[in-house]
XYZ file of C-alpha atoms in Angstrom:
180
model
C -15.682 -11.338 8.721
C -14.852 -14.887 7.694
C -12.646 -15.688 10.683
C -14.171 -15.142 14.111
C -10.801 -15.689 15.831
C -9.327 -12.376 14.716
C -7.322 -10.387 17.271
C -9.130 -7.771 19.334
C -7.568 -4.376 20.092
C -5.639 -4.772 23.371
C -6.750 -1.410 24.787
C -3.301 0.180 24.645
C -1.774 1.748 21.538
C 1.301 0.105 20.070
C 4.188 2.411 19.177
C 7.964 2.531 18.909
C 9.283 0.800 22.024
C 6.264 -1.506 22.414
C 6.814 -5.242 22.393
C 5.113 -8.563 22.853
C 2.561 -10.794 21.194
C 0.309 -7.952 19.998
C 3.245 -6.363 18.141
C 4.133 -9.768 16.686
C 0.549 -10.248 15.463
C 0.495 -6.817 13.811
C 3.873 -7.472 12.168
C 2.539 -10.760 10.773
C -0.649 -9.051 9.574
C 1.266 -6.193 7.917
C 3.468 -8.738 6.108
C 0.337 -10.530 4.896
C -1.170 -7.250 3.709
C 2.105 -6.370 1.969
C 1.628 -9.252 -0.458
C -1.093 -7.178 -2.195
C -0.148 -3.672 -1.053
C 3.549 -3.942 -1.896
C 4.481 -0.389 -0.888
C 4.324 -1.607 2.717
C 7.835 -2.653 3.663
C 8.471 -6.245 4.753
C 8.965 -6.711 8.481
C 11.059 -9.020 10.609
C 8.519 -10.604 12.945
C 10.405 -10.097 16.204
C 7.702 -8.730 18.554
C 9.594 -5.411 18.780
C 7.989 -2.203 17.513
C 10.952 -0.392 16.010
C 11.519 2.138 13.248
C 10.853 -0.359 10.430
C 7.499 -1.360 11.934
C 6.650 2.324 12.348
C 7.404 2.951 8.642
C 5.160 0.043 7.641
C 2.345 1.355 9.842
C 2.636 4.865 8.359
C 2.573 3.463 4.805
C -0.469 1.378 5.691
C -2.211 4.395 7.250
C -1.543 6.596 4.213
C -3.069 4.030 1.853
C -6.230 3.608 3.907
C -6.923 7.253 4.795
C -5.932 7.028 8.450
C -3.886 9.605 10.336
C -0.273 8.667 9.417
C 1.177 8.849 12.933
C 2.913 5.451 12.989
C 0.952 4.364 16.057
C -1.385 1.375 16.106
C -4.346 2.737 18.042
C -7.823 1.263 17.917
C -8.734 2.604 14.437
C -5.466 1.471 12.866
C -5.620 -1.906 14.656
C -9.142 -2.562 13.406
C -8.265 -1.479 9.852
C -5.162 -3.708 9.783
C -7.309 -6.667 10.879
C -10.016 -5.789 8.333
C -7.565 -5.424 5.437
C -5.646 -8.565 6.434
C -8.836 -10.639 6.532
C -9.995 -9.172 3.207
C -6.654 -10.105 1.594
C -6.873 -13.604 3.106
C -10.387 -13.953 1.628
C -9.199 -12.646 -1.791
C -11.402 -9.559 -1.402
C -8.797 -6.823 -1.210
C -10.053 -3.416 -0.107
C -9.712 -0.201 -2.100
C -6.816 2.063 -1.276
C -7.691 5.669 -0.579
C -4.233 7.089 -1.197
C -4.549 10.843 -1.593
C -2.951 12.642 -4.527
C 0.436 13.744 -3.170
C 1.190 16.460 -5.706
C 3.175 16.311 -8.933
C 5.702 13.473 -9.120
C 8.493 13.583 -11.697
C 11.850 11.951 -12.314
C 13.931 12.758 -9.238
C 10.974 12.701 -6.821
C 11.242 10.363 -3.852
C 9.387 9.142 -0.777
C 6.364 7.073 0.160
C 4.187 8.555 -2.587
C 6.621 7.207 -5.167
C 6.583 3.807 -3.391
C 2.786 3.752 -3.726
C 3.040 4.734 -7.395
C 5.570 1.975 -8.074
C 3.507 -0.601 -6.238
C 0.311 0.323 -8.078
C 2.045 0.348 -11.475
C 3.556 -3.094 -10.814
C 0.139 -4.529 -9.967
C -1.441 -3.031 -13.086
C 1.447 -4.322 -15.239
C 1.150 -7.832 -13.802
C -2.651 -8.096 -13.897
C -2.906 -6.743 -17.463
C 0.321 -8.322 -18.777
C 1.723 -4.981 -19.910
C 5.239 -4.349 -21.166
C 6.657 -1.525 -19.070
C 9.524 -2.343 -16.678
C 8.809 -4.122 -13.394
C 9.743 -1.555 -10.788
C 11.763 -1.861 -7.617
C 9.488 -0.415 -4.936
C 12.134 1.843 -3.427
C 10.512 5.278 -3.432
C 12.918 6.717 -6.015
C 11.376 8.057 -9.241
C 14.034 7.059 -11.761
C 14.085 6.240 -15.457
C 12.223 2.924 -15.082
C 9.441 4.567 -13.075
C 9.217 7.312 -15.690
C 8.973 4.676 -18.451
C 6.254 2.813 -16.549
C 4.303 6.042 -16.009
C 4.573 6.843 -19.729
C 3.399 3.328 -20.581
C 0.443 3.669 -18.215
C -0.437 7.049 -19.711
C -0.293 5.658 -23.240
C -2.441 2.587 -22.431
C -5.053 4.743 -20.670
C -5.161 7.519 -23.296
C -3.637 10.192 -21.087
C -1.094 12.824 -22.082
C 2.204 10.909 -22.255
C 4.739 13.008 -20.350
C 6.131 10.568 -17.762
C 4.921 12.819 -14.943
C 2.250 11.956 -12.391
C -0.215 14.822 -12.189
C -3.836 14.770 -11.099
C -5.128 13.169 -14.319
C -2.698 10.256 -14.121
C -3.244 9.746 -10.368
C -7.028 9.952 -10.828
C -6.857 7.074 -13.336
C -4.205 5.064 -11.479
C -5.996 4.615 -8.137
C -9.344 3.309 -9.474
C -7.528 1.037 -11.950
C -5.421 -0.458 -9.142
C -8.506 -0.868 -6.959
C -10.356 -2.657 -9.768
C -7.470 -5.002 -10.529
C -6.697 -6.078 -6.949
C -10.136 -7.689 -6.898
C -9.518 -9.743 -10.065
């Protein structure tokens, strides 16, 4: 890793109710990571591990194939540091977000947040014309339009729904473009 002064796991898991400098560091790191992986919600850096920090940790864990328990144990700590340093070095790491099942207009939740985030990155990097999405986890008309635009550009069946074929094209395309 480029920076040898990266934080070392403190030996005790961080979870809701935890506080102090280690929580503050992880909040800062998650905010830095969120610049590239925009489905991770922005945090107030207050050294207090509350519900918003827990949500950010779960969203991080889901994108990097870790157990989504909302706790920063050793594996999650080390992955946060690794991803943060890779983003800082402009060498973003591939997401491993698992296919969540069919997403359609009216769907909601973290999977939709990931979809919106990935579509926004693809739109920006390739200068495409679908709407810029609010990453809010609600699959509305704009998300449906963006999905249809993605499907059209990538020669998929244009139905505005995210099935396995669309997801299977979306993830590698996002991973390719975050490195450009």
